[in-house]
Amino acid sequence: MSYQEAFPPELRRYYRKLFGREAEEIMASLRTPVEKYYLRVNTLKTSRSKLMSILRKEGLKPKRSPHLKKGIYFKRGGPNFPDEYNPDLPVAMANKFAAESIYQGANLYAPGVLQANRKIKPGDEVEIRDPKGLLVGVGIARMGAKEMMTSTRGLAVEVTLPKFKLPSLNELESFKEGLFYAQSLPSMVVAHVLEPSEEELIIDMAAAPGGKTSHIAQLMENMGEIVAMDKSKNRLRKTKEELDRLGVKNVKLIRMDARKLPELGIEADKILLDAPCTALGIRPKLWEGRTPKDIEATARYQRAFIRAAVKSLRKDGVLVYSTCTLSLEENEANVRYIIEKGLKLEEQSHFIGSQGMGLDDVQRFYPNRHLTQGFFIAKFRKVG
Ligand code: SAM
């Protein structure tokens, strides 16, 4: 499957209309993992230089981000083979979720196996493909075909040659000690743009799994108060685990529909709306399922959060709106909606992306230009 076929035809047409000739480059980049894989140093527990030396001792090759003082990145390995490898090898098919992980260097575990060639025995070299046939990695079977299809746990294939290789960080001692949070570069810019300070009341309207909440807490040095909410029980459980691991102490977690925020009756100094979105900018995409219809519906959903945010922000308060998507409707068009609601668009203190479409002060990250996830950030003030 070519990279074009990984996107529904109506989305391809949408991208061509919006981005012109650059659309092809954008789609090709979305198909691959990010070239630089970032993490954020948790300054509540350590410094960048200390963490760099710990990571080196743990066998990694960390590099300093030239953009952010607390950013560290690792270079992506691969591609390790062209589209095909050895068509004579038997195939194990992984589900989309597992295939995306293998594509970036993970092993294949039994719950991720959808189908396996009946001939596969432990010790055989096998190809791993996603449900649409894309080769994501090659490895050695650690189970026979029947076992890998029926087991609910255990290593099915040890991946020896993934298509790409990103470092696996979650097993490191430094991870368990909470010394860092793996976070994309544009996501890290968001909390800086919000410029939280120690005495403020901050609301994070869509907080799970807590990446930006914990960054805001870090910039506030665990002072002030962050009210962080999400509607998903499971994702909030994960958020609590992450905040505990990182030593964050100034966050009140609430499970609620953020569109009902005004019912809490609080007026925030600053609000972050890292909105649920179509996530068109997330890399890698083995294939994309969303279409322009999803874009329309999601942009409408986001406007309900925007109305709630505007009501719950104090006069002179700041709203930062961000998404990890590429569409116009969820980004610049919603910025215009926020301006119509009476907020003023402001310049951003950290600006390493590109200007927006027809709007200079908003920040867009393009996967092909900035070699990051596709991302969008806008900052507003409630004036008058
Ligand atoms: N800010 C998070 C971070 O940096 O780790 C990522 C947030 S993710 C882009 C969007 C979140 O919105 C999801 O966790 C989802 O559960 C949540 N969400 C979706 N609809 C919601 C609603 N009506 N109220 C509250 N949260 C919602």
mmCIF file of N, CA and C in Angstrom, residues 109-218:
data_model
loop_
_atom_site.group_PDB
_atom_site.id
_atom_site.type_symbol
_atom_site.label_atom_id
_atom_site.label_comp_id
_atom_site.label_asym_id
_atom_site.label_seq_id
_atom_site.Cartn_x
_atom_site.Cartn_y
_atom_site.Cartn_z
ATOM 1 N N TYR A 109 3.292 -9.102 21.166
ATOM 2 C CA TYR A 109 2.765 -9.942 22.247
ATOM 3 C C TYR A 109 1.476 -10.622 21.778
ATOM 4 N N ALA A 110 1.187 -11.768 22.387
ATOM 5 C CA ALA A 110 0.081 -12.610 21.897
ATOM 6 C C ALA A 110 -1.259 -11.867 21.731
ATOM 7 N N PRO A 111 -1.655 -10.985 22.677
ATOM 8 C CA PRO A 111 -2.966 -10.338 22.485
ATOM 9 C C PRO A 111 -3.040 -9.515 21.196
ATOM 10 N N GLY A 112 -1.891 -9.125 20.652
ATOM 11 C CA GLY A 112 -1.875 -8.295 19.432
ATOM 12 C C GLY A 112 -1.920 -9.108 18.143
ATOM 13 N N VAL A 113 -1.900 -10.463 18.258
ATOM 14 C CA VAL A 113 -1.858 -11.289 17.037
ATOM 15 C C VAL A 113 -3.281 -11.505 16.509
ATOM 16 N N LEU A 114 -3.495 -11.163 15.233
ATOM 17 C CA LEU A 114 -4.818 -11.387 14.617
ATOM 18 C C LEU A 114 -4.861 -12.722 13.883
ATOM 19 N N GLN A 115 -3.762 -13.017 13.167
ATOM 20 C CA GLN A 115 -3.669 -14.263 12.389
ATOM 21 C C GLN A 115 -2.216 -14.675 12.350
ATOM 22 N N ALA A 116 -1.977 -16.000 12.172
ATOM 23 C CA ALA A 116 -0.582 -16.444 12.028
ATOM 24 C C ALA A 116 -0.558 -17.637 11.081
ATOM 25 N N ASN A 117 0.437 -17.642 10.215
ATOM 26 C CA ASN A 117 0.605 -18.768 9.291
ATOM 27 C C ASN A 117 0.746 -20.065 10.094
ATOM 28 N N ARG A 118 -0.045 -21.089 9.716
ATOM 29 C CA ARG A 118 -0.100 -22.336 10.505
ATOM 30 C C ARG A 118 1.261 -23.000 10.676
ATOM 31 N N LYS A 119 2.185 -22.717 9.719
ATOM 32 C CA LYS A 119 3.495 -23.392 9.751
ATOM 33 C C LYS A 119 4.428 -22.831 10.844
ATOM 34 N N ILE A 120 4.085 -21.666 11.408
ATOM 35 C CA ILE A 120 5.049 -21.009 12.322
ATOM 36 C C ILE A 120 5.306 -21.853 13.574
ATOM 37 N N LYS A 121 6.621 -22.102 13.838
ATOM 38 C CA LYS A 121 7.040 -22.821 15.053
ATOM 39 C C LYS A 121 7.968 -21.903 15.848
ATOM 40 N N PRO A 122 8.119 -22.126 17.159
ATOM 41 C CA PRO A 122 9.070 -21.300 17.923
ATOM 42 C C PRO A 122 10.453 -21.388 17.277
ATOM 43 N N GLY A 123 11.125 -20.246 17.158
ATOM 44 C CA GLY A 123 12.462 -20.209 16.562
ATOM 45 C C GLY A 123 12.460 -19.819 15.085
ATOM 46 N N ASP A 124 11.288 -19.842 14.419
ATOM 47 C CA ASP A 124 11.227 -19.458 13.003
ATOM 48 C C ASP A 124 11.365 -17.955 12.836
ATOM 49 N N GLU A 125 11.990 -17.557 11.723
ATOM 50 C CA GLU A 125 11.994 -16.133 11.368
ATOM 51 C C GLU A 125 10.645 -15.822 10.704
ATOM 52 N N VAL A 126 9.990 -14.744 11.129
ATOM 53 C CA VAL A 126 8.674 -14.420 10.561
ATOM 54 C C VAL A 126 8.594 -12.941 10.199
ATOM 55 N N GLU A 127 7.730 -12.661 9.221
ATOM 56 C CA GLU A 127 7.406 -11.259 8.910
ATOM 57 C C GLU A 127 6.170 -10.883 9.708
ATOM 58 N N ILE A 128 6.127 -9.633 10.180
ATOM 59 C CA ILE A 128 4.924 -9.161 10.869
ATOM 60 C C ILE A 128 4.289 -8.075 9.998
ATOM 61 N N ARG A 129 3.018 -8.258 9.709
ATOM 62 C CA ARG A 129 2.313 -7.302 8.863
ATOM 63 C C ARG A 129 1.104 -6.738 9.596
ATOM 64 N N ASP A 130 0.679 -5.529 9.187
ATOM 65 C CA ASP A 130 -0.537 -4.954 9.766
ATOM 66 C C ASP A 130 -1.738 -5.525 9.005
ATOM 67 N N PRO A 131 -2.979 -5.242 9.471
ATOM 68 C CA PRO A 131 -4.145 -5.888 8.837
ATOM 69 C C PRO A 131 -4.314 -5.549 7.357
ATOM 70 N N LYS A 132 -3.656 -4.486 6.879
ATOM 71 C CA LYS A 132 -3.769 -4.163 5.446
ATOM 72 C C LYS A 132 -2.563 -4.663 4.664
ATOM 73 N N GLY A 133 -1.683 -5.424 5.324
ATOM 74 C CA GLY A 133 -0.581 -6.058 4.599
ATOM 75 C C GLY A 133 0.749 -5.311 4.661
ATOM 76 N N LEU A 134 0.812 -4.168 5.341
ATOM 77 C CA LEU A 134 2.082 -3.427 5.417
ATOM 78 C C LEU A 134 3.069 -4.174 6.316
ATOM 79 N N LEU A 135 4.285 -4.333 5.818
ATOM 80 C CA LEU A 135 5.321 -5.008 6.597
ATOM 81 C C LEU A 135 5.844 -4.050 7.668
ATOM 82 N N VAL A 136 5.669 -4.405 8.949
ATOM 83 C CA VAL A 136 6.075 -3.489 10.018
ATOM 84 C C VAL A 136 7.345 -3.949 10.742
ATOM 85 N N GLY A 137 7.682 -5.233 10.605
ATOM 86 C CA GLY A 137 8.905 -5.709 11.246
ATOM 87 C C GLY A 137 9.149 -7.179 10.959
ATOM 88 N N VAL A 138 10.346 -7.622 11.325
ATOM 89 C CA VAL A 138 10.734 -9.022 11.139
ATOM 90 C C VAL A 138 11.240 -9.502 12.487
ATOM 91 N N GLY A 139 10.967 -10.776 12.832
ATOM 92 C CA GLY A 139 11.440 -11.238 14.136
ATOM 93 C C GLY A 139 11.480 -12.749 14.225
ATOM 94 N N ILE A 140 11.754 -13.242 15.447
ATOM 95 C CA ILE A 140 11.842 -14.678 15.697
ATOM 96 C C ILE A 140 10.637 -15.084 16.553
ATOM 97 N N ALA A 141 9.898 -16.077 16.061
ATOM 98 C CA ALA A 141 8.712 -16.528 16.794
ATOM 99 C C ALA A 141 9.137 -17.133 18.127
ATOM 100 N N ARG A 142 8.460 -16.772 19.178
ATOM 101 C CA ARG A 142 8.700 -17.371 20.497
ATOM 102 C C ARG A 142 7.538 -18.265 20.908
ATOM 103 N N MET A 143 6.551 -18.378 20.030
ATOM 104 C CA MET A 143 5.409 -19.286 20.239
ATOM 105 C C MET A 143 5.084 -19.909 18.883
ATOM 106 N N GLY A 144 4.396 -21.040 18.900
ATOM 107 C CA GLY A 144 3.886 -21.609 17.661
ATOM 108 C C GLY A 144 2.635 -20.846 17.244
ATOM 109 N N ALA A 145 2.190 -21.084 15.974
ATOM 110 C CA ALA A 145 1.071 -20.319 15.426
ATOM 111 C C ALA A 145 -0.173 -20.402 16.311
ATOM 112 N N LYS A 146 -0.514 -21.640 16.746
ATOM 113 C CA LYS A 146 -1.762 -21.809 17.479
ATOM 114 C C LYS A 146 -1.710 -21.061 18.819
ATOM 115 N N GLU A 147 -0.542 -21.209 19.485
ATOM 116 C CA GLU A 147 -0.402 -20.580 20.803
ATOM 117 C C GLU A 147 -0.496 -19.054 20.688
ATOM 118 N N MET A 148 0.158 -18.500 19.636
ATOM 119 C CA MET A 148 0.142 -17.029 19.569
ATOM 120 C C MET A 148 -1.256 -16.493 19.249
ATOM 121 N N MET A 149 -2.101 -17.332 18.639
ATOM 122 C CA MET A 149 -3.446 -16.850 18.328
ATOM 123 C C MET A 149 -4.424 -17.047 19.480
ATOM 124 N N THR A 150 -4.086 -17.960 20.395
ATOM 125 C CA THR A 150 -5.051 -18.237 21.467
ATOM 126 C C THR A 150 -4.623 -17.666 22.824
ATOM 127 N N SER A 151 -3.319 -17.420 23.005
ATOM 128 C CA SER A 151 -2.865 -16.937 24.328
ATOM 129 C C SER A 151 -3.350 -15.523 24.574
ATOM 130 N N THR A 152 -3.573 -15.220 25.834
ATOM 131 C CA THR A 152 -3.979 -13.858 26.174
ATOM 132 C C THR A 152 -2.796 -13.068 26.732
ATOM 133 N N ARG A 153 -1.636 -13.711 26.862
ATOM 134 C CA ARG A 153 -0.439 -12.982 27.315
ATOM 135 C C ARG A 153 0.810 -13.683 26.799
ATOM 136 N N GLY A 154 1.949 -12.989 26.912
ATOM 137 C CA GLY A 154 3.226 -13.602 26.544
ATOM 138 C C GLY A 154 3.771 -13.078 25.215
ATOM 139 N N LEU A 155 5.108 -13.241 25.088
ATOM 140 C CA LEU A 155 5.813 -12.756 23.892
ATOM 141 C C LEU A 155 5.554 -13.718 22.732
ATOM 142 N N ALA A 156 4.977 -13.218 21.648
ATOM 143 C CA ALA A 156 4.687 -14.063 20.479
ATOM 144 C C ALA A 156 5.854 -14.024 19.496
ATOM 145 N N VAL A 157 6.340 -12.817 19.185
ATOM 146 C CA VAL A 157 7.464 -12.685 18.262
ATOM 147 C C VAL A 157 8.439 -11.650 18.832
ATOM 148 N N GLU A 158 9.691 -12.066 18.954
ATOM 149 C CA GLU A 158 10.719 -11.114 19.382
ATOM 150 C C GLU A 158 11.181 -10.379 18.125
ATOM 151 N N VAL A 159 10.954 -9.084 18.102
ATOM 152 C CA VAL A 159 11.240 -8.326 16.880
ATOM 153 C C VAL A 159 12.735 -8.038 16.807
ATOM 154 N N THR A 160 13.379 -8.524 15.747
ATOM 155 C CA THR A 160 14.814 -8.308 15.594
ATOM 156 C C THR A 160 15.092 -7.165 14.619
ATOM 157 N N LEU A 161 14.137 -6.907 13.718
ATOM 158 C CA LEU A 161 14.317 -5.830 12.748
ATOM 159 C C LEU A 161 12.993 -5.091 12.547
ATOM 160 N N PRO A 162 12.748 -4.065 13.377
ATOM 161 C CA PRO A 162 11.533 -3.278 13.156
ATOM 162 C C PRO A 162 11.758 -2.341 11.971
ATOM 163 N N LYS A 163 10.702 -1.871 11.377
ATOM 164 C CA LYS A 163 10.855 -0.919 10.255
ATOM 165 C C LYS A 163 11.623 0.322 10.734
ATOM 166 N N PHE A 164 11.208 0.866 11.897
ATOM 167 C CA PHE A 164 11.896 2.013 12.497
ATOM 168 C C PHE A 164 12.211 1.661 13.949
ATOM 169 N N LYS A 165 13.118 2.425 14.554
ATOM 170 C CA LYS A 165 13.455 2.136 15.953
ATOM 171 C C LYS A 165 13.463 3.435 16.763
ATOM 172 N N LEU A 166 12.555 3.480 17.738
ATOM 173 C CA LEU A 166 12.582 4.565 18.723
ATOM 174 C C LEU A 166 12.974 3.934 20.052
ATOM 175 N N PRO A 167 13.595 4.683 20.963
ATOM 176 C CA PRO A 167 14.009 4.060 22.215
ATOM 177 C C PRO A 167 12.800 3.637 23.041
ATOM 178 N N SER A 168 12.910 2.491 23.745
ATOM 179 C CA SER A 168 11.805 2.147 24.658
ATOM 180 C C SER A 168 12.242 2.592 26.047
ATOM 181 N N LEU A 169 11.454 3.474 26.608
ATOM 182 C CA LEU A 169 11.883 4.185 27.814
ATOM 183 C C LEU A 169 11.214 3.679 29.089
ATOM 184 N N ASN A 170 10.057 3.013 28.947
ATOM 185 C CA ASN A 170 9.252 2.722 30.144
ATOM 186 C C ASN A 170 9.854 1.708 31.105
ATOM 187 N N GLU A 171 10.863 0.945 30.641
ATOM 188 C CA GLU A 171 11.488 -0.031 31.538
ATOM 189 C C GLU A 171 12.681 0.568 32.293
ATOM 190 N N LEU A 172 13.068 1.793 31.929
ATOM 191 C CA LEU A 172 14.266 2.385 32.549
ATOM 192 C C LEU A 172 13.998 2.747 34.011
ATOM 193 N N GLU A 173 15.049 2.637 34.823
ATOM 194 C CA GLU A 173 14.967 3.050 36.232
ATOM 195 C C GLU A 173 14.620 4.545 36.303
ATOM 196 N N SER A 174 15.218 5.327 35.399
ATOM 197 C CA SER A 174 14.987 6.779 35.413
ATOM 198 C C SER A 174 13.517 7.111 35.123
ATOM 199 N N PHE A 175 12.863 6.250 34.337
ATOM 200 C CA PHE A 175 11.428 6.446 34.093
ATOM 201 C C PHE A 175 10.660 6.154 35.377
ATOM 202 N N LYS A 176 10.984 4.998 35.991
ATOM 203 C CA LYS A 176 10.239 4.597 37.194
ATOM 204 C C LYS A 176 10.400 5.634 38.310
ATOM 205 N N GLU A 177 11.575 6.264 38.343
ATOM 206 C CA GLU A 177 11.810 7.289 39.366
ATOM 207 C C GLU A 177 11.145 8.620 39.023
ATOM 208 N N GLY A 178 10.531 8.695 37.854
ATOM 209 C CA GLY A 178 9.791 9.916 37.479
ATOM 210 C C GLY A 178 10.686 11.068 37.045
ATOM 211 N N LEU A 179 11.837 10.753 36.467
ATOM 212 C CA LEU A 179 12.764 11.832 36.106
ATOM 213 C C LEU A 179 12.404 12.495 34.780
ATOM 214 N N PHE A 180 11.487 11.884 34.022
ATOM 215 C CA PHE A 180 11.097 12.499 32.741
ATOM 216 C C PHE A 180 9.700 12.062 32.336
ATOM 217 N N TYR A 181 9.193 12.777 31.331
ATOM 218 C CA TYR A 181 7.901 12.425 30.714
ATOM 219 C C TYR A 181 8.120 12.472 29.211
ATOM 220 N N ALA A 182 7.820 11.385 28.510
ATOM 221 C CA ALA A 182 7.978 11.380 27.046
ATOM 222 C C ALA A 182 6.883 12.253 26.446
ATOM 223 N N GLN A 183 7.283 13.273 25.720
ATOM 224 C CA GLN A 183 6.310 14.258 25.231
ATOM 225 C C GLN A 183 6.832 14.888 23.945
ATOM 226 N N SER A 184 5.946 15.073 22.986
ATOM 227 C CA SER A 184 6.405 15.628 21.699
ATOM 228 C C SER A 184 6.845 17.081 21.872
ATOM 229 N N LEU A 185 7.677 17.536 20.968
ATOM 230 C CA LEU A 185 8.186 18.912 21.068
ATOM 231 C C LEU A 185 7.048 19.948 21.057
ATOM 232 N N PRO A 186 6.107 19.883 20.101
ATOM 233 C CA PRO A 186 5.032 20.896 20.128
ATOM 234 C C PRO A 186 4.208 20.842 21.404
ATOM 235 N N SER A 187 3.966 19.629 21.940
ATOM 236 C CA SER A 187 3.194 19.533 23.192
ATOM 237 C C SER A 187 3.922 20.249 24.315
ATOM 238 N N MET A 188 5.243 20.191 24.276
ATOM 239 C CA MET A 188 6.036 20.848 25.318
ATOM 240 C C MET A 188 5.969 22.364 25.207
ATOM 241 N N VAL A 189 5.743 22.846 23.988
ATOM 242 C CA VAL A 189 5.681 24.299 23.803
ATOM 243 C C VAL A 189 4.422 24.873 24.480
ATOM 244 N N VAL A 190 3.354 24.051 24.536
ATOM 245 C CA VAL A 190 2.048 24.552 24.999
ATOM 246 C C VAL A 190 2.115 25.166 26.403
ATOM 247 N N ALA A 191 2.709 24.425 27.356
ATOM 248 C CA ALA A 191 2.732 24.926 28.735
ATOM 249 C C ALA A 191 3.571 26.207 28.812
ATOM 250 N N HIS A 192 4.608 26.319 27.987
ATOM 251 C CA HIS A 192 5.405 27.552 27.979
ATOM 252 C C HIS A 192 4.578 28.730 27.474
ATOM 253 N N VAL A 193 3.747 28.466 26.462
ATOM 254 C CA VAL A 193 2.906 29.535 25.912
ATOM 255 C C VAL A 193 1.886 29.996 26.964
ATOM 256 N N LEU A 194 1.425 29.069 27.792
ATOM 257 C CA LEU A 194 0.457 29.407 28.851
ATOM 258 C C LEU A 194 1.107 30.306 29.916
ATOM 259 N N GLU A 195 2.437 30.175 30.086
ATOM 260 C CA GLU A 195 3.199 30.973 31.075
ATOM 261 C C GLU A 195 2.544 30.953 32.463
ATOM 262 N N PRO A 196 2.377 29.775 33.053
ATOM 263 C CA PRO A 196 1.736 29.721 34.372
ATOM 264 C C PRO A 196 2.652 30.310 35.439
ATOM 265 N N SER A 197 2.061 30.927 36.451
ATOM 266 C CA SER A 197 2.920 31.385 37.551
ATOM 267 C C SER A 197 2.397 30.845 38.875
ATOM 268 N N GLU A 198 3.231 30.955 39.892
ATOM 269 C CA GLU A 198 3.049 30.152 41.109
ATOM 270 C C GLU A 198 1.771 30.423 41.881
ATOM 271 N N GLU A 199 1.209 31.665 41.730
ATOM 272 C CA GLU A 199 0.040 31.967 42.565
ATOM 273 C C GLU A 199 -1.275 31.791 41.798
ATOM 274 N N GLU A 200 -1.224 31.270 40.600
ATOM 275 C CA GLU A 200 -2.445 31.261 39.780
ATOM 276 C C GLU A 200 -3.325 30.019 39.969
ATOM 277 N N LEU A 201 -4.616 30.216 39.609
ATOM 278 C CA LEU A 201 -5.548 29.079 39.508
ATOM 279 C C LEU A 201 -5.695 28.758 38.017
ATOM 280 N N ILE A 202 -5.308 27.533 37.684
ATOM 281 C CA ILE A 202 -5.290 27.139 36.269
ATOM 282 C C ILE A 202 -6.243 25.972 36.057
ATOM 283 N N ILE A 203 -7.007 26.022 34.990
ATOM 284 C CA ILE A 203 -7.882 24.883 34.661
ATOM 285 C C ILE A 203 -7.358 24.221 33.389
ATOM 286 N N ASP A 204 -7.215 22.901 33.464
ATOM 287 C CA ASP A 204 -6.838 22.109 32.286
ATOM 288 C C ASP A 204 -8.085 21.293 31.931
ATOM 289 N N MET A 205 -8.735 21.660 30.828
ATOM 290 C CA MET A 205 -10.083 21.125 30.548
ATOM 291 C C MET A 205 -10.092 19.709 29.986
ATOM 292 N N ALA A 206 -8.993 19.277 29.368
ATOM 293 C CA ALA A 206 -8.952 17.921 28.780
ATOM 294 C C ALA A 206 -7.560 17.383 29.092
ATOM 295 N N ALA A 207 -7.424 16.848 30.297
ATOM 296 C CA ALA A 207 -6.092 16.705 30.881
ATOM 297 C C ALA A 207 -5.410 15.359 30.673
ATOM 298 N N ALA A 208 -6.181 14.297 30.509
ATOM 299 C CA ALA A 208 -5.579 12.957 30.516
ATOM 300 C C ALA A 208 -4.775 12.686 29.248
ATOM 301 N N PRO A 209 -3.620 12.022 29.339
ATOM 302 C CA PRO A 209 -3.037 11.354 30.506
ATOM 303 C C PRO A 209 -2.122 12.231 31.358
ATOM 304 N N GLY A 210 -2.220 13.542 31.221
ATOM 305 C CA GLY A 210 -1.535 14.409 32.174
ATOM 306 C C GLY A 210 -0.212 15.008 31.693
ATOM 307 N N GLY A 211 0.072 14.888 30.409
ATOM 308 C CA GLY A 211 1.342 15.421 29.887
ATOM 309 C C GLY A 211 1.476 16.914 30.128
ATOM 310 N N LYS A 212 0.462 17.654 29.697
ATOM 311 C CA LYS A 212 0.581 19.115 29.825
ATOM 312 C C LYS A 212 0.283 19.545 31.263
ATOM 313 N N THR A 213 -0.612 18.840 31.948
ATOM 314 C CA THR A 213 -0.881 19.182 33.359
ATOM 315 C C THR A 213 0.416 19.093 34.158
ATOM 316 N N SER A 214 1.152 18.006 33.977
ATOM 317 C CA SER A 214 2.364 17.831 34.788
ATOM 318 C C SER A 214 3.430 18.851 34.386
ATOM 319 N N HIS A 215 3.423 19.268 33.128
ATOM 320 C CA HIS A 215 4.388 20.293 32.708
ATOM 321 C C HIS A 215 4.039 21.636 33.362
ATOM 322 N N ILE A 216 2.733 21.952 33.391
ATOM 323 C CA ILE A 216 2.303 23.210 34.031
ATOM 324 C C ILE A 216 2.700 23.173 35.513
ATOM 325 N N ALA A 217 2.467 22.025 36.167
ATOM 326 C CA ALA A 217 2.806 21.890 37.597
ATOM 327 C C ALA A 217 4.306 22.128 37.801
ATOM 328 N N GLN A 218 5.068 21.597 36.891
ATOM 329 C CA GLN A 218 6.528 21.737 36.946
ATOM 330 C C GLN A 218 6.927 23.220 36.823
#
